[in-house]
Backbone as JSON Lines, residues from 0, in Angstrom:
{"i":0,"aa":"M","n":[22.35,5.12,12.97],"ca":[21.42,4.95,13.62],"c":[21.6,5.9,15.15]}
{"i":1,"aa":"S","n":[21.05,7.03,15.43],"ca":[21.26,7.66,16.62],"c":[21.29,7.08,17.87]}
{"i":2,"aa":"A","n":[21.9,7.33,18.77],"ca":[21.97,6.68,20.13],"c":[20.13,7.52,20.65]}
{"i":3,"aa":"L","n":[19.56,8.34,20.4],"ca":[18.35,8.43,20.34],"c":[17.12,7.03,19.98]}
{"i":4,"aa":"F","n":[17.96,6.71,19.15],"ca":[16.64,5.16,19.07],"c":[17.4,4.25,18.56]}
{"i":5,"aa":"S","n":[16.95,3.12,19.06],"ca":[17.11,1.49,19.31],"c":[17.06,0.88,18.1]}
{"i":6,"aa":"E","n":[17.91,-0.2,17.59],"ca":[17.49,-0.61,16.57],"c":[15.93,-1.22,16.51]}
{"i":7,"aa":"H","n":[15.38,-1.52,17.49],"ca":[14.31,-2.73,17.67],"c":[13.07,-0.95,17.52]}
{"i":8,"aa":"D","n":[13.48,0.34,17.83],"ca":[12.72,1.82,17.5],"c":[12.27,1.83,16.14]}
{"i":9,"aa":"H","n":[13.9,1.37,15.36],"ca":[13.79,1.54,13.85],"c":[13.09,0.32,13.28]}
{"i":10,"aa":"A","n":[12.93,-0.98,13.82],"ca":[12.26,-1.65,13.37],"c":[10.74,-1.65,13.45]}
{"i":11,"aa":"A","n":[10.32,-1.38,14.17],"ca":[8.91,-0.88,15.05],"c":[8.42,0.44,13.63]}
{"i":12,"aa":"M","n":[9.47,1.03,13.8],"ca":[8.73,2.38,13.1],"c":[8.74,1.37,11.18]}
{"i":13,"aa":"Q","n":[9.45,0.94,11.09],"ca":[9.59,0.86,9.29],"c":[8.18,0.11,9.33]}
{"i":14,"aa":"H","n":[7.76,-1.19,10.1],"ca":[6.86,-1.57,10.63],"c":[5.69,-1.0,10.35]}
{"i":15,"aa":"A","n":[5.59,0.4,10.87],"ca":[4.28,1.51,11.2],"c":[4.46,1.63,9.93]}
{"i":16,"aa":"L","n":[5.3,2.22,9.52],"ca":[4.94,2.76,8.02],"c":[4.66,2.0,7.11]}
{"i":17,"aa":"A","n":[4.63,1.2,7.22],"ca":[4.11,-0.19,5.9],"c":[2.76,-0.25,6.16]}
{"i":18,"aa":"L","n":[2.34,0.13,7.87],"ca":[0.95,-0.11,7.6],"c":[0.29,1.18,7.47]}
{"i":19,"aa":"A","n":[0.8,2.4,7.34],"ca":[0.32,3.59,6.91],"c":[0.42,3.64,6.2]}
{"i":20,"aa":"A","n":[1.38,2.74,4.79],"ca":[1.22,3.13,3.52],"c":[-0.17,1.98,3.03]}
{"i":21,"aa":"L","n":[-0.32,1.35,3.84],"ca":[-1.48,0.03,3.32],"c":[-2.49,1.01,3.57]}
{"i":22,"aa":"A","n":[-3.25,1.83,4.95],"ca":[-4.2,2.84,4.54],"c":[-4.64,3.57,4.16]}
{"i":23,"aa":"A","n":[-3.32,3.92,3.31],"ca":[-3.42,5.04,2.44],"c":[-3.63,4.08,1.04]}
{"i":24,"aa":"T","n":[-3.78,2.98,0.72],"ca":[-4.43,2.2,-0.66],"c":[-5.87,2.12,-0.28]}
{"i":25,"aa":"L","n":[-6.21,1.94,0.75],"ca":[-7.41,1.5,1.33],"c":[-8.44,3.15,1.58]}
{"i":26,"aa":"G","n":[-7.85,4.44,1.31],"ca":[-8.12,5.48,1.71],"c":[-8.34,6.1,3.01]}
{"i":27,"aa":"E","n":[-7.85,5.54,3.94],"ca":[-7.74,6.36,5.05],"c":[-6.36,7.05,5.25]}
{"i":28,"aa":"V","n":[-6.52,7.83,6.42],"ca":[-5.35,8.58,6.35],"c":[-4.39,7.66,7.0]}
{"i":29,"aa":"P","n":[-3.2,8.14,6.51],"ca":[-1.9,6.9,6.1],"c":[-0.99,7.17,8.08]}
{"i":30,"aa":"V","n":[-1.6,6.59,8.97],"ca":[-0.94,6.44,10.46],"c":[-0.97,5.15,10.67]}
{"i":31,"aa":"G","n":[0.22,4.69,11.04],"ca":[0.66,3.26,11.4],"c":[0.93,3.18,12.76]}
{"i":32,"aa":"A","n":[1.11,2.12,13.57],"ca":[1.33,2.04,15.03],"c":[1.51,0.62,15.07]}
{"i":33,"aa":"V","n":[2.45,0.35,15.99],"ca":[2.73,-0.72,17.06],"c":[3.42,-0.92,17.82]}
{"i":34,"aa":"V","n":[2.81,-1.78,18.49],"ca":[3.34,-1.81,20.43],"c":[4.56,-2.87,20.4]}
{"i":35,"aa":"Y","n":[5.65,-3.03,20.72],"ca":[6.68,-3.6,21.21],"c":[6.99,-3.92,22.13]}
{"i":36,"aa":"H","n":[8.16,-4.99,22.23],"ca":[8.73,-5.17,23.8],"c":[9.98,-4.23,23.87]}
{"i":37,"aa":"A","n":[9.97,-3.55,25.04],"ca":[11.27,-3.1,24.89],"c":[12.6,-3.24,24.55]}
{"i":38,"aa":"L","n":[12.73,-4.86,25.49],"ca":[14.24,-5.01,25.23],"c":[14.3,-6.3,23.89]}
{"i":39,"aa":"T","n":[13.16,-6.82,23.58],"ca":[13.3,-7.72,22.7],"c":[12.85,-7.26,21.16]}
{"i":40,"aa":"G","n":[12.15,-6.14,20.97],"ca":[11.47,-5.68,19.95],"c":[9.95,-6.14,19.17]}
{"i":41,"aa":"Q","n":[10.08,-7.5,20.33],"ca":[8.62,-8.29,19.35],"c":[7.54,-7.66,19.59]}
{"i":42,"aa":"I","n":[6.9,-7.72,18.43],"ca":[5.56,-7.15,18.03],"c":[4.68,-7.73,18.71]}
{"i":43,"aa":"I","n":[3.59,-7.05,19.31],"ca":[2.68,-7.53,20.53],"c":[1.18,-7.05,19.94]}
{"i":44,"aa":"G","n":[1.17,-5.89,19.01],"ca":[0.11,-5.29,18.88],"c":[0.13,-4.62,17.23]}
{"i":45,"aa":"A","n":[-0.69,-4.2,16.54],"ca":[-0.29,-3.36,15.51],"c":[-1.49,-2.73,14.64]}
{"i":46,"aa":"G","n":[-1.73,-1.41,13.96],"ca":[-3.01,-1.42,13.41],"c":[-2.56,-0.06,12.45]}
{"i":47,"aa":"F","n":[-3.91,0.38,12.12],"ca":[-3.39,1.64,11.02],"c":[-4.9,2.09,11.24]}
{"i":48,"aa":"N","n":[-5.19,3.28,10.99],"ca":[-6.67,3.91,11.14],"c":[-7.17,3.16,10.18]}
{"i":49,"aa":"R","n":[-8.49,3.27,10.83],"ca":[-9.97,2.73,10.09],"c":[-10.49,3.41,10.67]}
{"i":50,"aa":"R","n":[-10.98,4.98,10.66],"ca":[-12.1,5.34,10.99],"c":[-12.91,5.5,9.81]}
{"i":51,"aa":"A","n":[-12.72,5.71,8.79],"ca":[-13.58,5.5,7.18],"c":[-13.92,4.2,7.58]}
{"i":52,"aa":"L","n":[-13.29,3.22,7.36],"ca":[-13.45,1.8,7.14],"c":[-14.55,1.08,8.03]}
{"i":53,"aa":"D","n":[-14.4,1.59,8.79],"ca":[-15.27,1.25,10.5],"c":[-16.29,1.95,10.61]}
{"i":54,"aa":"G","n":[-16.32,3.29,9.99],"ca":[-17.41,4.34,10.61],"c":[-17.18,4.59,12.25]}
{"i":55,"aa":"D","n":[-15.58,4.38,12.83],"ca":[-15.39,4.79,14.41],"c":[-14.86,5.79,14.66]}
{"i":56,"aa":"P","n":[-15.04,7.23,15.08],"ca":[-14.32,7.56,15.1],"c":[-12.97,7.37,16.13]}
{"i":57,"aa":"T","n":[-13.51,6.43,16.89],"ca":[-11.81,6.17,17.86],"c":[-11.04,5.21,16.97]}
{"i":58,"aa":"A","n":[-11.22,4.48,15.95],"ca":[-9.99,3.69,15.3],"c":[-9.23,4.64,14.47]}
{"i":59,"aa":"H","n":[-8.48,4.55,15.87],"ca":[-7.34,5.77,15.18],"c":[-6.12,4.16,15.33]}
{"i":60,"aa":"A","n":[-4.88,4.56,14.65],"ca":[-3.94,3.18,14.75],"c":[-3.46,2.82,15.97]}
{"i":61,"aa":"E","n":[-3.48,3.92,16.73],"ca":[-2.65,3.88,17.9],"c":[-3.53,3.01,19.1]}
{"i":62,"aa":"M","n":[-4.78,3.33,18.87],"ca":[-6.02,3.01,19.98],"c":[-5.85,1.39,19.16]}
{"i":63,"aa":"L","n":[-6.14,1.26,18.11],"ca":[-6.04,-0.38,17.57],"c":[-4.74,-1.39,17.91]}
{"i":64,"aa":"A","n":[-3.36,-0.39,17.54],"ca":[-2.44,-1.28,18.53],"c":[-2.47,-1.42,19.85]}
{"i":65,"aa":"I","n":[-2.76,-0.93,20.95],"ca":[-3.08,-0.84,22.12],"c":[-4.07,-1.85,22.51]}
{"i":66,"aa":"T","n":[-5.23,-1.99,21.67],"ca":[-5.97,-3.05,21.96],"c":[-5.75,-4.61,21.52]}
{"i":67,"aa":"A","n":[-5.21,-4.46,20.6],"ca":[-4.62,-5.48,19.97],"c":[-3.45,-5.78,21.27]}
{"i":68,"aa":"A","n":[-2.47,-5.4,21.89],"ca":[-1.45,-5.6,22.45],"c":[-2.06,-6.33,23.97]}
{"i":69,"aa":"A","n":[-3.03,-5.48,24.41],"ca":[-3.54,-5.71,25.72],"c":[-4.07,-6.84,25.44]}
{"i":70,"aa":"K","n":[-5.23,-7.4,24.53],"ca":[-5.67,-8.56,24.2],"c":[-4.72,-9.77,23.83]}
{"i":71,"aa":"R","n":[-3.4,-9.45,23.13],"ca":[-2.36,-10.25,23.72],"c":[-1.47,-10.8,24.8]}
{"i":72,"aa":"V","n":[-1.88,-9.49,25.77],"ca":[-1.04,-9.85,26.92],"c":[-1.78,-10.52,28.13]}
{"i":73,"aa":"G","n":[-3.32,-10.2,27.65],"ca":[-4.26,-10.3,28.53],"c":[-4.18,-9.76,29.71]}
{"i":74,"aa":"D","n":[-3.88,-8.21,29.64],"ca":[-3.63,-7.44,30.61],"c":[-3.98,-6.07,30.35]}
{"i":75,"aa":"W","n":[-4.52,-4.99,30.85],"ca":[-4.77,-3.58,30.32],"c":[-3.39,-2.7,30.58]}
{"i":76,"aa":"R","n":[-2.67,-3.26,31.29],"ca":[-1.04,-2.96,31.45],"c":[-0.47,-3.0,30.58]}
{"i":77,"aa":"L","n":[0.15,-2.36,29.78],"ca":[1.71,-3.0,28.75],"c":[2.91,-1.92,29.22]}
{"i":78,"aa":"T","n":[3.25,-2.43,30.66],"ca":[4.64,-1.85,31.24],"c":[5.6,-2.84,30.3]}
{"i":79,"aa":"G","n":[6.48,-2.59,30.08],"ca":[7.64,-3.15,29.65],"c":[7.77,-2.98,28.12]}
{"i":80,"aa":"Y","n":[6.31,-2.57,27.58],"ca":[6.3,-2.02,25.67],"c":[6.76,-0.97,25.45]}
{"i":81,"aa":"R","n":[7.1,-0.35,24.7],"ca":[6.99,0.85,23.3],"c":[5.51,0.54,22.67]}
{"i":82,"aa":"L","n":[5.62,1.89,22.5],"ca":[4.49,2.3,20.95],"c":[5.56,3.0,20.36]}
{"i":83,"aa":"A","n":[5.57,2.69,18.75],"ca":[5.97,3.29,17.8],"c":[4.64,3.8,16.6]}
{"i":84,"aa":"V","n":[4.81,5.21,16.69],"ca":[3.7,5.65,15.43],"c":[4.1,6.53,14.58]}
{"i":85,"aa":"T","n":[3.24,6.51,13.09],"ca":[3.68,7.38,12.25],"c":[3.61,8.73,12.26]}
{"i":86,"aa":"L","n":[2.48,9.12,13.12],"ca":[2.29,10.8,13.33],"c":[1.93,10.58,15.06]}
{"i":87,"aa":"E","n":[2.34,11.68,15.46],"ca":[1.69,12.4,16.66],"c":[0.81,12.64,17.36]}
{"i":88,"aa":"P","n":[0.52,11.41,18.3],"ca":[-0.63,11.19,18.83],"c":[-1.88,12.4,19.48]}
{"i":89,"aa":"C","n":[-2.65,12.24,19.15],"ca":[-3.92,13.42,19.48],"c":[-4.18,12.78,21.58]}
{"i":90,"aa":"C","n":[-4.96,13.58,21.49],"ca":[-5.75,13.63,22.61],"c":[-6.11,12.27,23.24]}
{"i":91,"aa":"M","n":[-7.3,11.57,22.41],"ca":[-7.64,10.52,22.52],"c":[-6.59,9.71,22.91]}
{"i":92,"aa":"C","n":[-5.44,9.69,22.07],"ca":[-4.62,8.51,21.63],"c":[-3.45,8.51,22.81]}
{"i":93,"aa":"A","n":[-3.37,9.83,22.94],"ca":[-2.01,9.93,24.34],"c":[-2.61,9.87,25.69]}
{"i":94,"aa":"G","n":[-4.16,10.12,25.84],"ca":[-4.61,10.02,27.52],"c":[-4.46,8.18,27.28]}
{"i":95,"aa":"A","n":[-5.33,7.11,26.0],"ca":[-4.93,5.63,26.16],"c":[-3.07,5.66,26.42]}
{"i":96,"aa":"I","n":[-2.56,5.97,25.63],"ca":[-1.44,5.58,25.95],"c":[-0.82,5.85,27.31]}
{"i":97,"aa":"V","n":[-1.41,6.66,28.28],"ca":[-1.18,7.1,29.64],"c":[-1.81,5.66,30.38]}
{"i":98,"aa":"L","n":[-3.38,5.57,30.32],"ca":[-3.52,4.86,30.57],"c":[-3.31,3.5,30.89]}
{"i":99,"aa":"A","n":[-2.51,2.85,29.32],"ca":[-2.09,1.62,29.44],"c":[-0.46,1.21,29.76]}
{"i":100,"aa":"R","n":[-0.02,2.57,30.65],"ca":[1.08,2.2,31.33],"c":[2.18,1.87,30.42]}
{"i":101,"aa":"L","n":[2.49,2.05,28.84],"ca":[3.17,1.85,28.03],"c":[4.36,2.57,28.68]}
{"i":102,"aa":"D","n":[5.99,1.98,28.68],"ca":[6.89,2.67,28.9],"c":[7.73,3.52,27.96]}
{"i":103,"aa":"D","n":[7.32,3.42,26.71],"ca":[7.61,4.52,25.89],"c":[7.24,4.79,24.64]}
{"i":104,"aa":"L","n":[6.81,6.11,24.09],"ca":[6.76,6.65,22.82],"c":[7.6,6.75,22.13]}
{"i":105,"aa":"V","n":[7.22,6.45,20.74],"ca":[8.3,7.13,19.67],"c":[7.34,7.37,18.5]}
{"i":106,"aa":"F","n":[7.66,8.0,17.76],"ca":[6.69,8.68,16.81],"c":[7.64,9.85,15.94]}
{"i":107,"aa":"A","n":[6.88,9.99,14.71],"ca":[7.79,10.1,13.36],"c":[7.74,11.53,13.25]}
{"i":108,"aa":"A","n":[6.5,11.62,12.47],"ca":[6.15,13.41,12.41],"c":[5.27,13.85,13.35]}
{"i":109,"aa":"A","n":[5.41,15.16,13.51],"ca":[4.81,15.74,14.66],"c":[3.23,16.74,13.6]}
{"i":110,"aa":"D","n":[2.55,16.73,14.6],"ca":[1.25,17.22,14.62],"c":[0.68,18.52,14.88]}
{"i":111,"aa":"P","n":[1.06,19.56,14.42],"ca":[0.77,20.69,14.76],"c":[-0.47,21.19,14.6]}
{"i":112,"aa":"K","n":[-1.33,20.73,14.37],"ca":[-2.96,20.51,14.13],"c":[-3.63,20.08,15.37]}
{"i":113,"aa":"A","n":[-3.05,18.6,15.8],"ca":[-4.06,18.15,16.69],"c":[-2.91,17.13,17.8]}
{"i":114,"aa":"G","n":[-1.62,17.36,17.66],"ca":[-0.3,16.78,18.77],"c":[-0.78,17.36,19.69]}
{"i":115,"aa":"A","n":[-0.68,16.1,20.76],"ca":[-0.82,16.28,22.29],"c":[0.33,15.6,23.04]}
{"i":116,"aa":"C","n":[1.31,15.46,22.21],"ca":[2.26,14.64,23.03],"c":[3.65,15.7,22.83]}
{"i":117,"aa":"G","n":[3.4,16.81,22.92],"ca":[4.17,18.41,22.43],"c":[4.31,19.16,21.39]}
{"i":118,"aa":"S","n":[3.34,19.28,20.45],"ca":[3.04,20.1,19.51],"c":[1.62,21.09,19.87]}
{"i":119,"aa":"L","n":[0.49,20.84,20.71],"ca":[-0.1,21.63,20.77],"c":[-0.39,20.83,22.65]}
{"i":120,"aa":"H","n":[-0.42,19.93,23.03],"ca":[-0.49,19.33,24.24],"c":[1.11,18.77,24.23]}
{"i":121,"aa":"R","n":[0.95,18.64,25.84],"ca":[2.4,17.57,26.67],"c":[1.11,16.39,27.37]}
{"i":122,"aa":"L","n":[0.19,15.66,26.98],"ca":[-0.32,15.19,27.55],"c":[0.75,13.9,28.48]}
{"i":123,"aa":"T","n":[1.22,13.53,27.78],"ca":[1.85,11.89,28.39],"c":[2.93,12.53,29.06]}
{"i":124,"aa":"Q","n":[2.87,13.51,29.37],"ca":[4.15,14.59,30.32],"c":[3.5,15.38,31.07]}
{"i":125,"aa":"D","n":[2.11,15.08,31.46],"ca":[1.72,16.09,32.56],"c":[1.77,15.29,34.2]}
{"i":126,"aa":"A","n":[2.23,16.16,34.65],"ca":[2.4,15.81,36.23],"c":[1.63,15.3,36.85]}
{"i":127,"aa":"R","n":[0.2,15.76,36.83],"ca":[-0.69,15.53,37.27],"c":[-1.45,14.22,37.28]}
{"i":128,"aa":"L","n":[-0.95,13.44,36.38],"ca":[-1.71,11.78,35.9],"c":[-0.44,10.9,36.7]}
{"i":129,"aa":"N","n":[-1.21,10.14,36.84],"ca":[-0.47,9.03,37.4],"c":[0.75,8.05,37.07]}
{"i":130,"aa":"H","n":[0.21,8.55,35.54],"ca":[1.79,7.72,34.9],"c":[2.46,8.93,33.84]}
{"i":131,"aa":"R","n":[3.71,8.55,33.08],"ca":[3.97,9.87,32.53],"c":[5.0,9.29,31.37]}
{"i":132,"aa":"I","n":[5.39,9.83,30.55],"ca":[6.51,9.48,29.43],"c":[6.13,10.5,28.42]}
{"i":133,"aa":"V","n":[7.93,10.56,28.46],"ca":[8.67,11.1,27.89],"c":[8.68,10.76,25.97]}
{"i":134,"aa":"P","n":[8.16,11.05,25.19],"ca":[7.97,11.04,23.85],"c":[9.33,11.14,23.35]}
{"i":135,"aa":"R","n":[9.59,10.56,22.24],"ca":[10.56,10.35,21.58],"c":[10.51,10.61,20.9]}
{"i":136,"aa":"A","n":[10.41,11.92,19.71],"ca":[10.47,12.4,18.26],"c":[11.41,12.34,17.27]}
{"i":137,"aa":"G","n":[10.31,12.09,16.03],"ca":[11.12,12.43,14.69],"c":[12.58,11.57,14.26]}
{"i":138,"aa":"L","n":[11.31,9.83,14.65],"ca":[11.89,8.97,14.15],"c":[11.26,8.9,12.58]}
{"i":139,"aa":"M","n":[12.38,8.76,11.63],"ca":[11.71,8.76,10.05],"c":[10.75,9.63,9.49]}
{"i":140,"aa":"A","n":[10.92,10.56,10.53],"ca":[10.05,11.72,10.08],"c":[9.64,12.14,8.75]}
{"i":141,"aa":"E","n":[10.46,12.21,7.9],"ca":[10.19,12.43,6.55],"c":[9.95,11.52,6.07]}
{"i":142,"aa":"Q","n":[9.76,10.28,6.39],"ca":[9.5,9.29,5.41],"c":[7.62,9.66,5.54]}
{"i":143,"aa":"S","n":[7.21,9.61,6.88],"ca":[5.81,9.37,7.2],"c":[5.42,11.01,6.83]}
{"i":144,"aa":"A","n":[5.87,11.91,6.88],"ca":[5.35,13.62,6.29],"c":[5.32,13.18,4.94]}
{"i":145,"aa":"E","n":[6.0,12.55,4.27],"ca":[5.85,12.58,2.54],"c":[4.88,11.42,2.37]}
{"i":146,"aa":"L","n":[4.42,11.17,3.04],"ca":[3.16,9.52,3.14],"c":[2.3,10.3,3.27]}
{"i":147,"aa":"L","n":[2.02,11.49,4.03],"ca":[0.52,12.17,4.34],"c":[0.58,13.46,3.61]}
{"i":148,"aa":"R","n":[1.58,13.94,2.49],"ca":[1.91,14.86,1.88],"c":[0.76,14.22,0.82]}
{"i":149,"aa":"T","n":[1.19,12.72,0.34],"ca":[0.91,12.33,-1.0],"c":[-0.2,12.03,-1.05]}
{"i":150,"aa":"F","n":[-0.7,11.49,0.32],"ca":[-2.29,11.29,0.84],"c":[-2.78,12.22,0.44]}
{"i":151,"aa":"F","n":[-3.15,13.29,0.91],"ca":[-3.78,14.66,0.79],"c":[-3.32,15.32,0.05]}
{"i":152,"aa":"R","n":[-2.14,15.1,-1.15],"ca":[-2.33,16.47,-2.31],"c":[-3.34,15.36,-2.87]}
{"i":153,"aa":"S","n":[-3.49,13.59,-3.13],"ca":[-4.12,13.01,-4.23],"c":[-5.47,13.39,-3.63]}
{"i":154,"aa":"R","n":[-5.84,13.3,-2.46],"ca":[-7.48,13.91,-2.03],"c":[-7.65,15.24,-2.26]}
{"i":155,"aa":"R","n":[-6.87,16.32,-3.08],"ca":[-7.42,17.31,-3.61],"c":[-7.83,17.69,-4.71]}
{"i":156,"aa":"T","n":[-6.75,16.97,-5.5],"ca":[-7.2,16.92,-7.04],"c":[-8.3,16.07,-7.49]}
């Protein structure tokens, strides 16, 4: 385990990867996300992509996990919590991460086509916003990338 990622980060990402694998079995792009307490690791919200299932373009794993966490906490502010997600968040999800006031963001694979947390944009670090998060990338990136490759390869054949 590297010093960059805690035991809680690893456990949360494992859970997010399991959710991503479930999404793939349902025909969804395999992305999973988990909101967890920074100190205890307790998971308070989780989700996987459900855009096709729900017919909802906003039903990204991160959005669903953040919504579930906010409902559980009873507040839109998720201070004291982290988000682990298997793929770099897009602009919509990065905006929600900032608005939710999450303390930390850990993601697995970078998204060079839509990533808004380092690849195409740095939305979570924009000094013009009232909250900022420096994301930590690369935790279990190969496992996430393999899930995505396998999913898209199966769609092409």
